mmCIF file with all atom_site columns, C-alpha atoms in Angstrom:
data_model
loop_
_atom_site.group_PDB
_atom_site.id
_atom_site.type_symbol
_atom_site.label_atom_id
_atom_site.label_alt_id
_atom_site.label_comp_id
_atom_site.label_asym_id
_atom_site.label_entity_id
_atom_site.label_seq_id
_atom_site.pdbx_PDB_ins_code
_atom_site.Cartn_x
_atom_site.Cartn_y
_atom_site.Cartn_z
_atom_site.occupancy
_atom_site.B_iso_or_equiv
_atom_site.pdbx_formal_charge
_atom_site.auth_seq_id
_atom_site.auth_comp_id
_atom_site.auth_asym_id
_atom_site.auth_atom_id
_atom_site.pdbx_PDB_model_num
ATOM 1   C CA . MET A 1 1   ? -66.273  -40.598 118.944 1.00 58.00 ? 1   MET A CA 1
ATOM 2   C CA . LYS A 1 2   ? -69.441  -38.459 119.198 1.00 65.00 ? 2   LYS A CA 1
ATOM 3   C CA . LYS A 1 3   ? -72.156  -39.394 116.786 1.00 71.00 ? 3   LYS A CA 1
ATOM 4   C CA . GLU A 1 4   ? -72.559  -36.225 113.299 1.00 71.00 ? 4   GLU A CA 1
ATOM 5   C CA . GLN A 1 5   ? -76.026  -35.769 113.243 1.00 75.00 ? 5   GLN A CA 1
ATOM 6   C CA . GLY A 1 6   ? -77.741  -34.741 110.434 1.00 74.00 ? 6   GLY A CA 1
ATOM 7   C CA . ILE A 1 7   ? -80.561  -34.552 107.518 1.00 78.00 ? 7   ILE A CA 1
ATOM 8   C CA . THR A 1 8   ? -80.496  -37.847 105.433 1.00 86.00 ? 8   THR A CA 1
ATOM 9   C CA . LEU A 1 9   ? -80.297  -37.588 102.360 1.00 89.00 ? 9   LEU A CA 1
ATOM 10  C CA . ILE A 1 10  ? -84.128  -38.863 102.329 1.00 90.00 ? 10  ILE A CA 1
ATOM 11  C CA . ALA A 1 11  ? -85.844  -36.220 105.099 1.00 89.00 ? 11  ALA A CA 1
ATOM 12  C CA . LEU A 1 12  ? -83.917  -34.260 102.336 1.00 90.00 ? 12  LEU A CA 1
ATOM 13  C CA . SER A 1 13  ? -85.130  -35.502 99.243  1.00 93.00 ? 13  SER A CA 1
ATOM 14  C CA . VAL A 1 14  ? -89.069  -35.615 101.227 1.00 93.00 ? 14  VAL A CA 1
ATOM 15  C CA . THR A 1 15  ? -88.670  -31.977 101.758 1.00 93.00 ? 15  THR A CA 1
ATOM 16  C CA . ILE A 1 16  ? -87.498  -31.286 98.272  1.00 95.00 ? 16  ILE A CA 1
ATOM 17  C CA . ILE A 1 17  ? -90.934  -32.846 97.393  1.00 95.00 ? 17  ILE A CA 1
ATOM 18  C CA . VAL A 1 18  ? -92.408  -31.218 99.230  1.00 94.00 ? 18  VAL A CA 1
ATOM 19  C CA . LEU A 1 19  ? -91.898  -28.533 98.209  1.00 95.00 ? 19  LEU A CA 1
ATOM 20  C CA . LEU A 1 20  ? -92.729  -28.687 95.192  1.00 94.00 ? 20  LEU A CA 1
ATOM 21  C CA . ILE A 1 21  ? -95.753  -29.649 95.296  1.00 93.00 ? 21  ILE A CA 1
ATOM 22  C CA . ILE A 1 22  ? -96.958  -26.404 97.014  1.00 93.00 ? 22  ILE A CA 1
ATOM 23  C CA . ALA A 1 23  ? -94.624  -24.263 94.592  1.00 92.00 ? 23  ALA A CA 1
ATOM 24  C CA . GLY A 1 24  ? -96.537  -26.062 91.406  1.00 89.00 ? 24  GLY A CA 1
ATOM 25  C CA . ILE A 1 25  ? -100.053 -25.044 94.073  1.00 90.00 ? 25  ILE A CA 1
ATOM 26  C CA . SER A 1 26  ? -99.770  -22.027 94.453  1.00 88.00 ? 26  SER A CA 1
ATOM 27  C CA . VAL A 1 27  ? -97.965  -20.889 90.360  1.00 86.00 ? 27  VAL A CA 1
ATOM 28  C CA . TYR A 1 28  ? -100.976 -22.982 88.940  1.00 85.00 ? 28  TYR A CA 1
ATOM 29  C CA . SER A 1 29  ? -104.283 -20.943 92.138  1.00 84.00 ? 29  SER A CA 1
ATOM 30  C CA . GLY A 1 30  ? -101.513 -17.294 91.075  1.00 86.00 ? 30  GLY A CA 1
ATOM 31  C CA . LYS A 1 31  ? -102.554 -17.884 86.903  1.00 85.00 ? 31  LYS A CA 1
ATOM 32  C CA . ASP A 1 32  ? -106.313 -17.724 88.043  1.00 85.00 ? 32  ASP A CA 1
ATOM 33  C CA . ILE A 1 33  ? -106.889 -14.590 90.533  1.00 90.00 ? 33  ILE A CA 1
ATOM 34  C CA . ILE A 1 34  ? -104.410 -13.081 87.337  1.00 89.00 ? 34  ILE A CA 1
ATOM 35  C CA . LYS A 1 35  ? -106.948 -14.641 84.926  1.00 86.00 ? 35  LYS A CA 1
ATOM 36  C CA . LYS A 1 36  ? -109.743 -13.352 86.934  1.00 88.00 ? 36  LYS A CA 1
ATOM 37  C CA . GLY A 1 37  ? -107.612 -9.833  87.161  1.00 90.00 ? 37  GLY A CA 1
ATOM 38  C CA . LYS A 1 38  ? -107.538 -9.482  84.124  1.00 89.00 ? 38  LYS A CA 1
ATOM 39  C CA . LEU A 1 39  ? -111.155 -9.808  83.314  1.00 90.00 ? 39  LEU A CA 1
ATOM 40  C CA . GLU A 1 40  ? -112.825 -7.654  85.714  1.00 92.00 ? 40  GLU A CA 1
ATOM 41  C CA . GLU A 1 41  ? -110.096 -4.949  84.096  1.00 92.00 ? 41  GLU A CA 1
ATOM 42  C CA . LEU A 1 42  ? -112.390 -5.586  81.193  1.00 92.00 ? 42  LEU A CA 1
ATOM 43  C CA . ARG A 1 43  ? -115.442 -4.756  82.221  1.00 93.00 ? 43  ARG A CA 1
ATOM 44  C CA . THR A 1 44  ? -114.947 -2.881  84.561  1.00 94.00 ? 44  THR A CA 1
ATOM 45  C CA . ASN A 1 45  ? -112.806 -0.843  81.064  1.00 94.00 ? 45  ASN A CA 1
ATOM 46  C CA . MET A 1 46  ? -116.474 -1.670  78.936  1.00 94.00 ? 46  MET A CA 1
ATOM 47  C CA . LEU A 1 47  ? -118.745 -0.694  81.972  1.00 94.00 ? 47  LEU A CA 1
ATOM 48  C CA . LEU A 1 48  ? -116.906 2.721   81.241  1.00 95.00 ? 48  LEU A CA 1
ATOM 49  C CA . VAL A 1 49  ? -117.336 3.243   78.042  1.00 95.00 ? 49  VAL A CA 1
ATOM 50  C CA . GLN A 1 50  ? -121.080 2.097   77.856  1.00 94.00 ? 50  GLN A CA 1
ATOM 51  C CA . VAL A 1 51  ? -121.732 4.625   80.761  1.00 94.00 ? 51  VAL A CA 1
ATOM 52  C CA . LYS A 1 52  ? -120.905 7.660   78.648  1.00 94.00 ? 52  LYS A CA 1
ATOM 53  C CA . ALA A 1 53  ? -122.400 5.819   75.245  1.00 93.00 ? 53  ALA A CA 1
ATOM 54  C CA . ARG A 1 54  ? -125.728 5.980   77.153  1.00 92.00 ? 54  ARG A CA 1
ATOM 55  C CA . GLU A 1 55  ? -125.102 9.578   78.477  1.00 92.00 ? 55  GLU A CA 1
ATOM 56  C CA . THR A 1 56  ? -123.739 9.537   74.178  1.00 92.00 ? 56  THR A CA 1
ATOM 57  C CA . VAL A 1 57  ? -126.868 8.359   73.269  1.00 90.00 ? 57  VAL A CA 1
ATOM 58  C CA . GLU A 1 58  ? -129.006 9.927   75.203  1.00 91.00 ? 58  GLU A CA 1
ATOM 59  C CA . GLN A 1 59  ? -128.028 13.360  74.109  1.00 91.00 ? 59  GLN A CA 1
ATOM 60  C CA . ALA A 1 60  ? -128.688 11.835  70.561  1.00 90.00 ? 60  ALA A CA 1
ATOM 61  C CA . ASN A 1 61  ? -132.331 11.437  70.725  1.00 89.00 ? 61  ASN A CA 1
ATOM 62  C CA . PHE A 1 62  ? -132.846 14.795  72.205  1.00 91.00 ? 62  PHE A CA 1
ATOM 63  C CA . LYS A 1 63  ? -131.958 16.736  69.195  1.00 91.00 ? 63  LYS A CA 1
ATOM 64  C CA . MET A 1 64  ? -133.238 14.400  67.972  1.00 89.00 ? 64  MET A CA 1
ATOM 65  C CA . GLY A 1 65  ? -136.616 14.824  68.600  1.00 88.00 ? 65  GLY A CA 1
ATOM 66  C CA . PRO A 1 66  ? -139.723 13.002  68.836  1.00 88.00 ? 66  PRO A CA 1
ATOM 67  C CA . ASN A 1 67  ? -140.128 10.475  65.663  1.00 87.00 ? 67  ASN A CA 1
ATOM 68  C CA . PRO A 1 68  ? -137.311 11.312  63.185  1.00 88.00 ? 68  PRO A CA 1
ATOM 69  C CA . ASP A 1 69  ? -137.294 10.812  59.915  1.00 90.00 ? 69  ASP A CA 1
ATOM 70  C CA . GLU A 1 70  ? -133.615 8.833   58.729  1.00 88.00 ? 70  GLU A CA 1
ATOM 71  C CA . THR A 1 71  ? -131.993 11.931  57.760  1.00 91.00 ? 71  THR A CA 1
ATOM 72  C CA . LYS A 1 72  ? -132.927 13.279  60.654  1.00 91.00 ? 72  LYS A CA 1
ATOM 73  C CA . LYS A 1 73  ? -130.735 10.782  62.052  1.00 88.00 ? 73  LYS A CA 1
ATOM 74  C CA . ALA A 1 74  ? -128.100 10.450  60.189  1.00 88.00 ? 74  ALA A CA 1
ATOM 75  C CA . GLU A 1 75  ? -127.385 14.833  60.625  1.00 92.00 ? 75  GLU A CA 1
ATOM 76  C CA . VAL A 1 76  ? -127.596 13.828  64.795  1.00 91.00 ? 76  VAL A CA 1
ATOM 77  C CA . ARG A 1 77  ? -125.836 10.824  64.353  1.00 89.00 ? 77  ARG A CA 1
ATOM 78  C CA . THR A 1 78  ? -122.488 12.873  61.954  1.00 90.00 ? 78  THR A CA 1
ATOM 79  C CA . GLU A 1 79  ? -122.757 15.760  64.661  1.00 93.00 ? 79  GLU A CA 1
ATOM 80  C CA . VAL A 1 80  ? -123.123 13.413  67.926  1.00 92.00 ? 80  VAL A CA 1
ATOM 81  C CA . TYR A 1 81  ? -121.683 10.340  67.883  1.00 92.00 ? 81  TYR A CA 1
ATOM 82  C CA . GLU A 1 82  ? -118.587 11.663  65.502  1.00 91.00 ? 82  GLU A CA 1
ATOM 83  C CA . THR A 1 83  ? -117.973 15.154  65.449  1.00 91.00 ? 83  THR A CA 1
ATOM 84  C CA . GLU A 1 84  ? -118.492 15.840  69.713  1.00 92.00 ? 84  GLU A CA 1
ATOM 85  C CA . ALA A 1 85  ? -117.825 12.186  70.790  1.00 91.00 ? 85  ALA A CA 1
ATOM 86  C CA . LYS A 1 86  ? -115.287 11.848  68.459  1.00 92.00 ? 86  LYS A CA 1
ATOM 87  C CA . LEU A 1 87  ? -116.260 8.354   67.532  1.00 93.00 ? 87  LEU A CA 1
ATOM 88  C CA . LYS A 1 88  ? -115.049 6.313   64.215  1.00 92.00 ? 88  LYS A CA 1
ATOM 89  C CA . LYS A 1 89  ? -117.791 4.226   62.471  1.00 91.00 ? 89  LYS A CA 1
ATOM 90  C CA . VAL A 1 90  ? -116.910 0.773   62.174  1.00 89.00 ? 90  VAL A CA 1
ATOM 91  C CA . SER A 1 91  ? -116.654 0.517   58.709  1.00 86.00 ? 91  SER A CA 1
ATOM 92  C CA . ASP A 1 92  ? -114.320 4.159   58.011  1.00 88.00 ? 92  ASP A CA 1
ATOM 93  C CA . LEU A 1 93  ? -111.715 2.098   60.290  1.00 87.00 ? 93  LEU A CA 1
ATOM 94  C CA . GLY A 1 94  ? -112.207 -1.554  58.329  1.00 85.00 ? 94  GLY A CA 1
ATOM 95  C CA . ILE A 1 95  ? -112.538 -3.170  61.784  1.00 85.00 ? 95  ILE A CA 1
ATOM 96  C CA . ILE A 1 96  ? -114.526 -6.309  61.459  1.00 82.00 ? 96  ILE A CA 1
ATOM 97  C CA . VAL A 1 97  ? -116.973 -6.466  63.983  1.00 80.00 ? 97  VAL A CA 1
ATOM 98  C CA . PRO A 1 98  ? -118.170 -9.545  65.678  1.00 76.00 ? 98  PRO A CA 1
ATOM 99  C CA . SER A 1 99  ? -121.121 -11.168 65.203  1.00 77.00 ? 99  SER A CA 1
ATOM 100 C CA . GLY A 1 100 ? -124.009 -10.454 66.482  1.00 75.00 ? 100 GLY A CA 1
ATOM 101 C CA . ALA A 1 101 ? -123.229 -6.814  65.921  1.00 79.00 ? 101 ALA A CA 1
ATOM 102 C CA . ASN A 1 102 ? -124.734 -4.787  62.960  1.00 79.00 ? 102 ASN A CA 1
ATOM 103 C CA . SER A 1 103 ? -122.271 -2.771  61.521  1.00 79.00 ? 103 SER A CA 1
ATOM 104 C CA . ALA A 1 104 ? -124.507 -0.120  60.173  1.00 81.00 ? 104 ALA A CA 1
ATOM 105 C CA . ASP A 1 105 ? -124.702 0.911   63.569  1.00 86.00 ? 105 ASP A CA 1
ATOM 106 C CA . CYS A 1 106 ? -120.944 0.405   64.776  1.00 90.00 ? 106 CYS A CA 1
ATOM 107 C CA . TYR A 1 107 ? -118.131 3.397   66.397  1.00 92.00 ? 107 TYR A CA 1
ATOM 108 C CA . ALA A 1 108 ? -114.686 1.762   67.630  1.00 92.00 ? 108 ALA A CA 1
ATOM 109 C CA . VAL A 1 109 ? -113.606 4.635   70.594  1.00 93.00 ? 109 VAL A CA 1
ATOM 110 C CA . THR A 1 110 ? -109.912 6.302   69.659  1.00 89.00 ? 110 THR A CA 1
ATOM 111 C CA . GLU A 1 111 ? -107.984 7.670   71.704  1.00 89.00 ? 111 GLU A CA 1
ATOM 112 C CA . GLY A 1 112 ? -109.909 10.973  71.341  1.00 90.00 ? 112 GLY A CA 1
ATOM 113 C CA . ALA A 1 113 ? -113.304 9.465   72.059  1.00 92.00 ? 113 ALA A CA 1
ATOM 114 C CA . LEU A 1 114 ? -112.028 8.145   75.850  1.00 93.00 ? 114 LEU A CA 1
ATOM 115 C CA . GLN A 1 115 ? -109.761 11.405  76.036  1.00 93.00 ? 115 GLN A CA 1
ATOM 116 C CA . ASN A 1 116 ? -113.724 14.060  75.192  1.00 92.00 ? 116 ASN A CA 1
ATOM 117 C CA . TRP A 1 117 ? -115.208 11.398  77.866  1.00 93.00 ? 117 TRP A CA 1
ATOM 118 C CA . GLY A 1 118 ? -112.718 11.939  80.902  1.00 93.00 ? 118 GLY A CA 1
ATOM 119 C CA . LEU A 1 119 ? -111.469 7.587   80.299  1.00 93.00 ? 119 LEU A CA 1
ATOM 120 C CA . ASN A 1 120 ? -107.172 9.404   80.239  1.00 90.00 ? 120 ASN A CA 1
ATOM 121 C CA . LYS A 1 121 ? -107.083 5.435   82.134  1.00 92.00 ? 121 LYS A CA 1
ATOM 122 C CA . ILE A 1 122 ? -108.552 3.280   79.741  1.00 92.00 ? 122 ILE A CA 1
ATOM 123 C CA . GLU A 1 123 ? -105.368 1.404   77.898  1.00 89.00 ? 123 GLU A CA 1
ATOM 124 C CA . LEU A 1 124 ? -105.855 -0.049  73.693  1.00 87.00 ? 124 LEU A CA 1
ATOM 125 C CA . SER A 1 125 ? -104.056 -1.788  73.061  1.00 85.00 ? 125 SER A CA 1
ATOM 126 C CA . ASP A 1 126 ? -102.078 -2.329  69.632  1.00 85.00 ? 126 ASP A CA 1
ATOM 127 C CA . GLY A 1 127 ? -105.459 -3.675  67.227  1.00 82.00 ? 127 GLY A CA 1
ATOM 128 C CA . GLU A 1 128 ? -107.967 -3.344  70.884  1.00 87.00 ? 128 GLU A CA 1
ATOM 129 C CA . TYR A 1 129 ? -110.684 -1.299  70.303  1.00 89.00 ? 129 TYR A CA 1
ATOM 130 C CA . TYR A 1 130 ? -114.069 -0.473  71.775  1.00 92.00 ? 130 TYR A CA 1
ATOM 131 C CA . ILE A 1 131 ? -116.456 -1.256  69.539  1.00 91.00 ? 131 ILE A CA 1
ATOM 132 C CA . ILE A 1 132 ? -119.935 0.775   70.541  1.00 93.00 ? 132 ILE A CA 1
ATOM 133 C CA . GLU A 1 133 ? -123.611 -0.832  69.061  1.00 91.00 ? 133 GLU A CA 1
ATOM 134 C CA . PHE A 1 134 ? -125.829 2.267   68.442  1.00 88.00 ? 134 PHE A CA 1
ATOM 135 C CA . ASP A 1 135 ? -130.136 1.752   69.000  1.00 85.00 ? 135 ASP A CA 1
ATOM 136 C CA . ASP A 1 136 ? -131.816 4.668   68.861  1.00 78.00 ? 136 ASP A CA 1
ATOM 137 C CA . THR A 1 137 ? -134.728 3.524   68.657  1.00 77.00 ? 137 THR A CA 1
ATOM 138 C CA . ASN A 1 138 ? -135.002 1.576   72.761  1.00 79.00 ? 138 ASN A CA 1
ATOM 139 C CA . ALA A 1 139 ? -131.597 3.819   74.085  1.00 77.00 ? 139 ALA A CA 1
ATOM 140 C CA . LYS A 1 140 ? -129.700 1.411   74.636  1.00 85.00 ? 140 LYS A CA 1
ATOM 141 C CA . VAL A 1 141 ? -125.747 0.401   73.774  1.00 91.00 ? 141 VAL A CA 1
ATOM 142 C CA . GLU A 1 142 ? -123.753 -2.562  73.817  1.00 91.00 ? 142 GLU A CA 1
ATOM 143 C CA . ILE A 1 143 ? -120.459 -2.674  73.997  1.00 92.00 ? 143 ILE A CA 1
ATOM 144 C CA . TYR A 1 144 ? -117.901 -5.135  72.399  1.00 91.00 ? 144 TYR A CA 1
ATOM 145 C CA . ASN A 1 145 ? -113.834 -5.552  72.479  1.00 90.00 ? 145 ASN A CA 1
ATOM 146 C CA . THR A 1 146 ? -111.820 -6.425  69.708  1.00 86.00 ? 146 THR A CA 1
ATOM 147 C CA . LEU A 1 147 ? -109.641 -8.310  71.417  1.00 86.00 ? 147 LEU A CA 1
ATOM 148 C CA . GLY A 1 148 ? -111.663 -10.318 73.379  1.00 82.00 ? 148 GLY A CA 1
ATOM 149 C CA . TYR A 1 149 ? -112.104 -12.625 76.189  1.00 81.00 ? 149 TYR A CA 1
ATOM 150 C CA . SER A 1 150 ? -111.224 -15.997 75.900  1.00 80.00 ? 150 SER A CA 1
ATOM 151 C CA . ASN A 1 151 ? -113.661 -17.806 79.032  1.00 74.00 ? 151 ASN A CA 1
ATOM 152 C CA . ASN A 1 152 ? -112.667 -22.064 78.560  1.00 73.00 ? 152 ASN A CA 1
ATOM 153 C CA . GLY A 1 153 ? -111.766 -21.486 74.064  1.00 70.00 ? 153 GLY A CA 1
ATOM 154 C CA . THR A 1 154 ? -114.664 -19.286 73.978  1.00 72.00 ? 154 THR A CA 1
ATOM 155 C CA . MET A 1 155 ? -114.084 -16.171 72.486  1.00 78.00 ? 155 MET A CA 1
ATOM 156 C CA . VAL A 1 156 ? -116.282 -13.511 74.291  1.00 78.00 ? 156 VAL A CA 1
ATOM 157 C CA . TYR A 1 157 ? -116.169 -10.122 73.116  1.00 85.00 ? 157 TYR A CA 1
ATOM 158 C CA . SER A 1 158 ? -119.362 -8.635  74.694  1.00 88.00 ? 158 SER A CA 1
ATOM 159 C CA . LEU A 1 159 ? -120.563 -6.870  78.348  1.00 88.00 ? 159 LEU A CA 1
ATOM 160 C CA . THR A 1 160 ? -123.505 -8.916  77.546  1.00 86.00 ? 160 THR A CA 1
ATOM 161 C CA . GLN A 1 161 ? -121.805 -12.305 77.211  1.00 86.00 ? 161 GLN A CA 1
ATOM 162 C CA . ILE A 1 162 ? -118.549 -11.225 80.348  1.00 87.00 ? 162 ILE A CA 1
ATOM 163 C CA . ASP A 1 163 ? -121.283 -10.273 82.656  1.00 85.00 ? 163 ASP A CA 1
ATOM 164 C CA . ASN A 1 164 ? -122.955 -13.679 82.255  1.00 83.00 ? 164 ASN A CA 1
ATOM 165 C CA . ILE A 1 165 ? -119.169 -15.593 83.071  1.00 78.00 ? 165 ILE A CA 1
#
């Protein structure tokens, strides 16, 4: 009589358990990689917007000239930020600005602004805006994203905060 060879039930069970452990580790690692990729995509988009915003604030400062009064500042802001760059004041759009931002100096990046700046690859989700907080006096900008990024349960909205992660 021939001896039948095959896999035992115990060997099959051990093999399945090992495969399940490997699959669990792979899924967990994959989720982490996807999360990091989304963060890097958001950071890259915010850096691109920041570069264009800095160009815009420099253009506005050049048009304002040295020691402009508040009327001149308002005129140039409207001309450069809203007309030329196609940005919208956040107060006009009813957007709630993340804490720490001065809503009077904040403008939302519209689809038209992205196209105007040559950033057509950046896609905005529903309810998502990139917000630029301009500081004309110091020629600085801060970039916010209205959807933000969850970092261990804490919402992060600004480029500065993302850089610190």
